[in-house]
Amino acid sequence: MTVGSPRSSLVASFSRTNLRVNLDGVSVSPSNHYWAQNQAQSLQKADCEEGKPLEDPPAQQERKGTEIMSLHLLPYDLLLNIASYLEYVDVHVLQLTCKSLYYSFTTRPVYRKLATDLLRRCRPLPLKGFQRLGDLSTNQLIRSVNKAHQYERAWLVRAPRPIGAAAMAETVNGTPKIHNNYLDLESQEGSTVIPTPKSWYKVVRAPPGEEVDWLSPITSSYTLCATKSGKVVCWDVQTDTCLAQWNPGERWELWKCRVEFEDKMVYFTMAKVLHGSNSYDDSRVMEFSLMRLQFYENALGRKTAFPTFSPVTLFKTVGVVMNIFLLDPSARLLSAFVWVSSSNSIGLYVLLDWEKDEYVFIDTGIECVMSSNWSCILFEKNIVIHCEDSDAAFQHFYPLALLETHSRQLKSKRATPTLSCRVIPFESIVKRFTFPTPRLHSIRRNVNVAGVIPITVIDSQTGAIITPMVQSPASMPSSFIPNTNPYPFPPWYPESAHFVRQWWPTLPHVPRISCTVVLLASHDPVTHKTRFVLAQHYFRVPMRGADWIGFAEKGKTGPARRETHGADSDSSKAKGKARARTAENDDEATSTVQDDTAIEDDALRLWYVSTPFEVVCLEDPSLEDDDGEGVQERPRPLVAVDFGHAVWIEYFDQDMDPETDVEDDDNPRMSAGNGFEEVDLELEQHELSTELREEQESQEHKRLRFVTFPPFMNNGRVNDAHGGWGGADVRTLEIPPELDLHSVETINIDQSQGAIILSVKQGRIFILCYE
């Protein structure tokens, strides 16, 4: 095996017993006293066994200089340095080499480095409760790293499998060899042996007599459940008992939840409509209650007291609230997006300190486009409005210092805020998505008089006709075809969007990466069926290699121009007085934008689950205002997303062979990104209509589906094991025979524990544990 690193000229070649080390032609001679003494004793023992007389010290020194350096006798600090260049698989191979190397590479520093690698790839560790990395013993750290790596490798090549009962019964020193924190049982007082569960899934009760409106796991020990009557209940997964309950006595909706692992605390916002629930305009008034749930645990992840609910603050909003964002609970910072219907723009509502009677409510002037998805992120004392439309991503920066100048005082806690003025972003950047290369149905080329080749491209998946103009073969390769959006708006529109960041305990130096998963839908007006596909990509804040827009008008207030973020916006041109500049060449760009710009190559590159499917959607009753009126909300798709993973419930045809549909890796329509076939377009449309009719006849059949997207790697690139931009194969998950998918109300995924959590109408919660 050869170990090399671009960070130095250190090259080490070693086999099972021998090692030669060279550093720029200079031999490395460890100065470890223990190693030298151990080497001398080994030589003396060998001489005695062979009947040779003991050599004097000078002779020993001369002989040691001619010996080949033995790997397992190297000092630990040098072995640790070698381990810093190795991946998990390489470390595991060295552990199997001999007993000495096993103990040398099974240490806390080595596994802390491997844990850091996992976190940099956005893979969480399976911790118990509110444990932090520093709380883990060495054995717990090793077990967590091993389990996280098993999940990562296995789910890229196969479907998650139920944890086997025989494997769970196999123990090492009283601990199950295959372990899942959700399946932990309460051990006897003073016992270190973890009881073995009897099944690969667990069923716990939901709040009795209540319908579940929202459900989320809070670590592997608790669930937080909001009911349709307005209650919020904290449930103990291990003992199947209610630990705490908040009952406002009236109906509220849970909108946002954020877990603070360091503080062992959960913040969540509840909402209700006070006026105007029967319309969507600027007259709508809503009230929000910010709550806090405090947990009490020791370093082993065991609760020491019952959790407690406590109110934090109340606030009102005017207009249609799009979403609430708990940006930084430690700084008491909260924001919300409000649709300003009179100008069709995004309003930014901010509580700079929710303990004060002050607020900021401005009109950003950013146009609200139907095909756009929105998120809000805190970055270095800047509130960043992250917007994604069908072709590009935009990030608008509002420094907190700028927002403070527009702060207003509330007359009372019950007062209603008012929109102050228009404040365009301090600065904005844009970057276009990178789309996969389609497989083309047909290409017709005819050189016109100007020497330009009009290329007619028919996308076999969407039926779209694309006619880009490219230069003649003399100036450009004839095989060049620009990549376009395979699922453009219209007819494809975002049914739901999920923005996920690292929610799990991490380390300070681990970079922050975000993941977006969008459920795209296309409705057929003839069959009245809706087809769905999943699109996924990663991104950073700020986006590297992006273009500046509106840079010369930083912080300008008043009736300024609006930034247009539709599909027709030009990412290379600035509007008005501003001029476009790239972040790398801009002297005023932050160092975060300038460093490692090549890492961003794979971010904003889209992967697709390109075989259309029909996801199960539920219709929830709308919130009514004090007048008893309300507007029916859009159906809620049963889709759950974690970082790089998605799970959903879909309709399917029972007569179709599920193994062929799920496991056939040679079917190009099952791969993400390049799932386009070279087939006749009319035949494709006929087959599609036939499939839709058959699905409509057999839509009573449902299944649980799962996909793992290409993972984000340590070096910032995205690893696609299939060699292209695709490779996200959809799998069907096994479910317990007592679980009826027709009765599922909510669905969640916890990739850190390999678990899928589903609540059903019968007042039960199924926790399915996979390996």
Tab-separated table of N, CA, C and O in Angstrom, residues 95-169:
chain	number	residue	atom	x	y	z
A	95	GLN	N	-6.039	-2.259	10.593
A	95	GLN	CA	-6.423	-2.894	11.852
A	95	GLN	C	-6.430	-4.416	11.725
A	95	GLN	O	-6.186	-5.124	12.703
A	96	LEU	N	-6.709	-4.914	10.527
A	96	LEU	CA	-6.744	-6.363	10.301
A	96	LEU	C	-5.368	-6.958	10.032
A	96	LEU	O	-5.241	-8.179	9.899
A	97	THR	N	-4.346	-6.121	9.960
A	97	THR	CA	-3.017	-6.606	9.594
A	97	THR	C	-2.361	-7.378	10.731
A	97	THR	O	-1.909	-8.507	10.564
A	98	CYS	N	-2.287	-6.793	11.908
A	98	CYS	CA	-1.685	-7.448	13.053
A	98	CYS	C	-2.206	-6.790	14.325
A	98	CYS	O	-2.825	-5.723	14.298
A	99	LYS	N	-1.919	-7.436	15.470
A	99	LYS	CA	-2.429	-6.942	16.743
A	99	LYS	C	-1.846	-5.583	17.079
A	99	LYS	O	-2.538	-4.691	17.599
A	100	SER	N	-0.573	-5.371	16.780
A	100	SER	CA	0.071	-4.103	17.117
A	100	SER	C	-0.571	-2.939	16.367
A	100	SER	O	-0.889	-1.897	16.955
A	101	LEU	N	-0.801	-3.120	15.062
A	101	LEU	CA	-1.427	-2.051	14.290
A	101	LEU	C	-2.899	-1.889	14.652
A	101	LEU	O	-3.447	-0.787	14.552
A	102	TYR	N	-3.541	-2.969	15.073
A	102	TYR	CA	-4.932	-2.849	15.491
A	102	TYR	C	-5.056	-1.884	16.664
A	102	TYR	O	-5.904	-0.984	16.656
A	103	TYR	N	-4.217	-2.056	17.669
A	103	TYR	CA	-4.278	-1.183	18.840
A	103	TYR	C	-3.788	0.230	18.513
A	103	TYR	O	-4.249	1.214	19.090
A	104	SER	N	-2.845	0.348	17.576
A	104	SER	CA	-2.326	1.668	17.215
A	104	SER	C	-3.362	2.500	16.468
A	104	SER	O	-3.431	3.726	16.627
A	105	PHE	N	-4.197	1.847	15.639
A	105	PHE	CA	-5.170	2.572	14.844
A	105	PHE	C	-6.586	2.511	15.424
A	105	PHE	O	-7.515	3.014	14.814
A	106	THR	N	-6.735	1.885	16.578
A	106	THR	CA	-8.027	1.885	17.266
A	106	THR	C	-7.910	2.779	18.494
A	106	THR	O	-8.014	2.334	19.634
A	107	THR	N	-7.670	4.038	18.250
A	107	THR	CA	-7.489	5.015	19.321
A	107	THR	C	-8.427	6.198	19.092
A	107	THR	O	-8.954	6.401	18.000
A	108	ARG	N	-8.599	6.982	20.115
A	108	ARG	CA	-9.529	8.108	20.033
A	108	ARG	C	-9.107	9.154	18.993
A	108	ARG	O	-9.949	9.626	18.225
A	109	PRO	N	-7.811	9.554	18.917
A	109	PRO	CA	-7.440	10.537	17.894
A	109	PRO	C	-7.729	10.064	16.468
A	109	PRO	O	-8.162	10.853	15.622
A	110	VAL	N	-7.490	8.774	16.200
A	110	VAL	CA	-7.747	8.257	14.855
A	110	VAL	C	-9.240	8.322	14.542
A	110	VAL	O	-9.658	8.780	13.464
A	111	TYR	N	-10.061	7.898	15.478
A	111	TYR	CA	-11.499	7.880	15.218
A	111	TYR	C	-12.121	9.264	15.301
A	111	TYR	O	-13.175	9.505	14.706
A	112	ARG	N	-11.508	10.168	16.013
A	112	ARG	CA	-12.003	11.541	15.964
A	112	ARG	C	-11.764	12.138	14.576
A	112	ARG	O	-12.596	12.887	14.059
A	113	LYS	N	-10.633	11.780	13.980
A	113	LYS	CA	-10.377	12.232	12.610
A	113	LYS	C	-11.385	11.620	11.647
A	113	LYS	O	-11.913	12.301	10.744
A	114	LEU	N	-11.709	10.326	11.811
A	114	LEU	CA	-12.692	9.682	10.948
A	114	LEU	C	-14.082	10.268	11.168
A	114	LEU	O	-14.866	10.404	10.225
A	115	ALA	N	-14.391	10.634	12.414
A	115	ALA	CA	-15.668	11.286	12.692
A	115	ALA	C	-15.738	12.645	12.007
A	115	ALA	O	-16.784	13.035	11.468
A	116	THR	N	-14.629	13.372	12.012
A	116	THR	CA	-14.582	14.663	11.319
A	116	THR	C	-14.804	14.490	9.824
A	116	THR	O	-15.507	15.293	9.195
A	117	ASP	N	-14.221	13.441	9.241
A	117	ASP	CA	-14.441	13.166	7.822
A	117	ASP	C	-15.915	12.936	7.527
A	117	ASP	O	-16.451	13.429	6.513
A	118	LEU	N	-16.594	12.179	8.387
A	118	LEU	CA	-18.021	11.935	8.190
A	118	LEU	C	-18.815	13.228	8.272
A	118	LEU	O	-19.705	13.482	7.448
A	119	LEU	N	-18.502	14.059	9.247
A	119	LEU	CA	-19.225	15.324	9.404
A	119	LEU	C	-18.979	16.254	8.224
A	119	LEU	O	-19.880	16.981	7.807
A	120	ARG	N	-17.766	16.232	7.679
A	120	ARG	CA	-17.485	17.054	6.505
A	120	ARG	C	-18.233	16.540	5.279
A	120	ARG	O	-18.494	17.296	4.347
A	121	ARG	N	-18.574	15.272	5.271
A	121	ARG	CA	-19.395	14.720	4.189
A	121	ARG	C	-20.892	14.830	4.517
A	121	ARG	O	-21.710	14.220	3.830
A	122	CYS	N	-21.196	15.557	5.585
A	122	CYS	CA	-22.591	15.786	5.984
A	122	CYS	C	-23.286	14.488	6.352
A	122	CYS	O	-24.462	14.265	6.005
A	123	ARG	N	-22.589	13.614	7.049
A	123	ARG	CA	-23.158	12.384	7.573
A	123	ARG	C	-23.112	12.454	9.095
A	123	ARG	O	-22.040	12.518	9.687
A	124	PRO	N	-24.264	12.441	9.764
A	124	PRO	CA	-24.278	12.557	11.220
A	124	PRO	C	-23.893	11.256	11.905
A	124	PRO	O	-23.988	10.174	11.316
A	125	LEU	N	-23.471	11.367	13.160
A	125	LEU	CA	-23.154	10.196	13.962
A	125	LEU	C	-24.391	9.769	14.748
A	125	LEU	O	-25.161	10.619	15.211
A	126	PRO	N	-24.594	8.465	14.938
A	126	PRO	CA	-25.775	7.979	15.664
A	126	PRO	C	-25.597	8.123	17.175
A	126	PRO	O	-25.312	7.158	17.897
A	127	LEU	N	-25.785	9.348	17.679
A	127	LEU	CA	-25.627	9.619	19.101
A	127	LEU	C	-26.940	9.345	19.841
A	127	LEU	O	-28.018	9.328	19.249
A	128	LYS	N	-26.835	9.149	21.133
A	128	LYS	CA	-28.004	8.873	21.959
A	128	LYS	C	-28.435	10.151	22.662
A	128	LYS	O	-27.643	10.803	23.333
A	129	GLY	N	-29.706	10.501	22.501
A	129	GLY	CA	-30.214	11.684	23.170
A	129	GLY	C	-29.489	12.936	22.723
A	129	GLY	O	-29.179	13.126	21.551
A	130	PHE	N	-29.185	13.806	23.701
A	130	PHE	CA	-28.502	15.062	23.413
A	130	PHE	C	-26.991	14.953	23.634
A	130	PHE	O	-26.335	15.937	23.962
A	131	GLN	N	-26.445	13.773	23.445
A	131	GLN	CA	-25.005	13.602	23.583
A	131	GLN	C	-24.258	14.447	22.566
A	131	GLN	O	-24.708	14.645	21.435
A	132	ARG	N	-23.087	14.932	22.973
A	132	ARG	CA	-22.168	15.622	22.084
A	132	ARG	C	-20.955	14.741	21.849
A	132	ARG	O	-20.731	13.764	22.571
A	133	LEU	N	-20.164	15.087	20.867
A	133	LEU	CA	-18.997	14.256	20.549
A	133	LEU	C	-18.057	14.157	21.741
A	133	LEU	O	-17.452	13.121	21.998
A	134	GLY	N	-17.906	15.255	22.486
A	134	GLY	CA	-17.024	15.233	23.648
A	134	GLY	C	-17.542	14.388	24.785
A	134	GLY	O	-16.771	14.027	25.691
A	135	ASP	N	-18.845	14.048	24.770
A	135	ASP	CA	-19.411	13.229	25.833
A	135	ASP	C	-19.173	11.745	25.618
A	135	ASP	O	-19.358	10.946	26.550
A	136	LEU	N	-18.783	11.358	24.409
A	136	LEU	CA	-18.648	9.942	24.087
A	136	LEU	C	-17.355	9.370	24.653
A	136	LEU	O	-16.300	10.008	24.603
A	137	SER	N	-17.455	8.156	25.166
A	137	SER	CA	-16.237	7.418	25.501
A	137	SER	C	-15.579	6.957	24.205
A	137	SER	O	-16.166	7.043	23.123
A	138	THR	N	-14.368	6.449	24.315
A	138	THR	CA	-13.675	5.993	23.107
A	138	THR	C	-14.427	4.858	22.429
A	138	THR	O	-14.573	4.833	21.201
A	139	ASN	N	-14.931	3.914	23.218
A	139	ASN	CA	-15.689	2.800	22.632
A	139	ASN	C	-16.971	3.295	21.967
A	139	ASN	O	-17.355	2.815	20.897
A	140	GLN	N	-17.653	4.258	22.586
A	140	GLN	CA	-18.864	4.808	21.974
A	140	GLN	C	-18.548	5.557	20.692
A	140	GLN	O	-19.295	5.480	19.711
A	141	LEU	N	-17.442	6.296	20.684
A	141	LEU	CA	-17.042	7.010	19.475
A	141	LEU	C	-16.739	6.034	18.345
A	141	LEU	O	-17.155	6.241	17.196
A	142	ILE	N	-16.011	4.965	18.648
A	142	ILE	CA	-15.669	3.967	17.627
A	142	ILE	C	-16.933	3.317	17.083
A	142	ILE	O	-17.100	3.154	15.858
A	143	ARG	N	-17.845	2.966	17.975
A	143	ARG	CA	-19.086	2.330	17.533
A	143	ARG	C	-19.918	3.276	16.675
A	143	ARG	O	-20.520	2.873	15.672
A	144	SER	N	-19.970	4.556	17.035
A	144	SER	CA	-20.755	5.523	16.279
A	144	SER	C	-20.172	5.736	14.885
A	144	SER	O	-20.903	5.805	13.895
A	145	VAL	N	-18.841	5.842	14.800
A	145	VAL	CA	-18.200	6.033	13.502
A	145	VAL	C	-18.420	4.812	12.613
A	145	VAL	O	-18.733	4.930	11.415
A	146	ASN	N	-18.271	3.624	13.184
A	146	ASN	CA	-18.473	2.402	12.403
A	146	ASN	C	-19.905	2.319	11.871
A	146	ASN	O	-20.137	1.985	10.704
A	147	LYS	N	-20.874	2.634	12.731
A	147	LYS	CA	-22.269	2.547	12.301
A	147	LYS	C	-22.592	3.583	11.226
A	147	LYS	O	-23.265	3.289	10.236
A	148	ALA	N	-22.115	4.821	11.401
A	148	ALA	CA	-22.371	5.862	10.400
A	148	ALA	C	-21.753	5.494	9.057
A	148	ALA	O	-22.347	5.739	7.998
A	149	HIS	N	-20.557	4.910	9.094
A	149	HIS	CA	-19.912	4.518	7.843
A	149	HIS	C	-20.665	3.367	7.180
A	149	HIS	O	-20.776	3.312	5.946
A	150	GLN	N	-21.196	2.447	7.969
A	150	GLN	CA	-21.973	1.351	7.396
A	150	GLN	C	-23.222	1.867	6.702
A	150	GLN	O	-23.571	1.413	5.605
A	151	TYR	N	-23.917	2.813	7.340
A	151	TYR	CA	-25.086	3.408	6.693
A	151	TYR	C	-24.695	4.066	5.378
A	151	TYR	O	-25.357	3.895	4.349
A	152	GLU	N	-23.621	4.841	5.401
A	152	GLU	CA	-23.227	5.602	4.222
A	152	GLU	C	-22.903	4.701	3.049
A	152	GLU	O	-23.366	4.922	1.922
A	153	ARG	N	-22.096	3.665	3.271
A	153	ARG	CA	-21.672	2.795	2.182
A	153	ARG	C	-22.809	1.902	1.693
A	153	ARG	O	-22.997	1.715	0.488
A	154	ALA	N	-23.587	1.361	2.633
A	154	ALA	CA	-24.614	0.395	2.242
A	154	ALA	C	-25.727	1.053	1.443
A	154	ALA	O	-26.181	0.520	0.421
A	155	TRP	N	-26.175	2.237	1.859
A	155	TRP	CA	-27.339	2.848	1.219
A	155	TRP	C	-27.019	3.420	-0.156
A	155	TRP	O	-27.935	3.774	-0.902
A	156	LEU	N	-25.740	3.508	-0.505
A	156	LEU	CA	-25.378	3.946	-1.852
A	156	LEU	C	-25.515	2.825	-2.873
A	156	LEU	O	-25.616	3.083	-4.069
A	157	VAL	N	-25.504	1.584	-2.428
A	157	VAL	CA	-25.487	0.454	-3.359
A	157	VAL	C	-26.688	-0.467	-3.215
A	157	VAL	O	-26.924	-1.312	-4.069
A	158	ARG	N	-27.442	-0.331	-2.148
A	158	ARG	CA	-28.598	-1.205	-1.943
A	158	ARG	C	-29.652	-0.483	-1.120
A	158	ARG	O	-29.415	0.600	-0.595
A	159	ALA	N	-30.810	-1.126	-1.013
A	159	ALA	CA	-31.888	-0.562	-0.209
A	159	ALA	C	-31.602	-0.804	1.272
A	159	ALA	O	-30.990	-1.821	1.639
A	160	PRO	N	-32.016	0.102	2.146
A	160	PRO	CA	-31.917	-0.180	3.586
A	160	PRO	C	-32.704	-1.437	3.935
A	160	PRO	O	-33.834	-1.628	3.477
A	161	ARG	N	-32.088	-2.299	4.745
A	161	ARG	CA	-32.720	-3.562	5.132
A	161	ARG	C	-33.088	-3.517	6.600
A	161	ARG	O	-32.366	-2.924	7.412
A	162	PRO	N	-34.185	-4.161	6.979
A	162	PRO	CA	-34.524	-4.216	8.399
A	162	PRO	C	-33.416	-4.869	9.209
A	162	PRO	O	-32.777	-5.827	8.754
A	163	ILE	N	-33.171	-4.323	10.380
A	163	ILE	CA	-32.161	-4.908	11.259
A	163	ILE	C	-32.593	-6.322	11.607
A	163	ILE	O	-33.703	-6.548	12.100
A	164	GLY	N	-31.700	-7.294	11.363
A	164	GLY	CA	-32.036	-8.688	11.615
A	164	GLY	C	-32.103	-9.004	13.096
A	164	GLY	O	-31.279	-8.554	13.892
A	165	ALA	N	-33.098	-9.802	13.487
A	165	ALA	CA	-33.247	-10.177	14.895
A	165	ALA	C	-32.071	-11.023	15.368
A	165	ALA	O	-31.595	-10.885	16.497
A	166	ALA	N	-31.570	-11.914	14.484
A	166	ALA	CA	-30.432	-12.746	14.871
A	166	ALA	C	-29.189	-11.907	15.099
A	166	ALA	O	-28.410	-12.148	16.020
A	167	ALA	N	-29.012	-10.880	14.241
A	167	ALA	CA	-27.842	-10.016	14.404
A	167	ALA	C	-27.952	-9.191	15.680
A	167	ALA	O	-26.953	-8.934	16.359
A	168	MET	N	-29.163	-8.758	16.047
A	168	MET	CA	-29.328	-7.985	17.263
A	168	MET	C	-29.091	-8.828	18.504
A	168	MET	O	-28.654	-8.322	19.534
A	169	ALA	N	-29.381	-10.128	18.399
A	169	ALA	CA	-29.178	-11.005	19.552
A	169	ALA	C	-27.709	-11.312	19.791
A	169	ALA	O	-27.317	-11.697	20.895
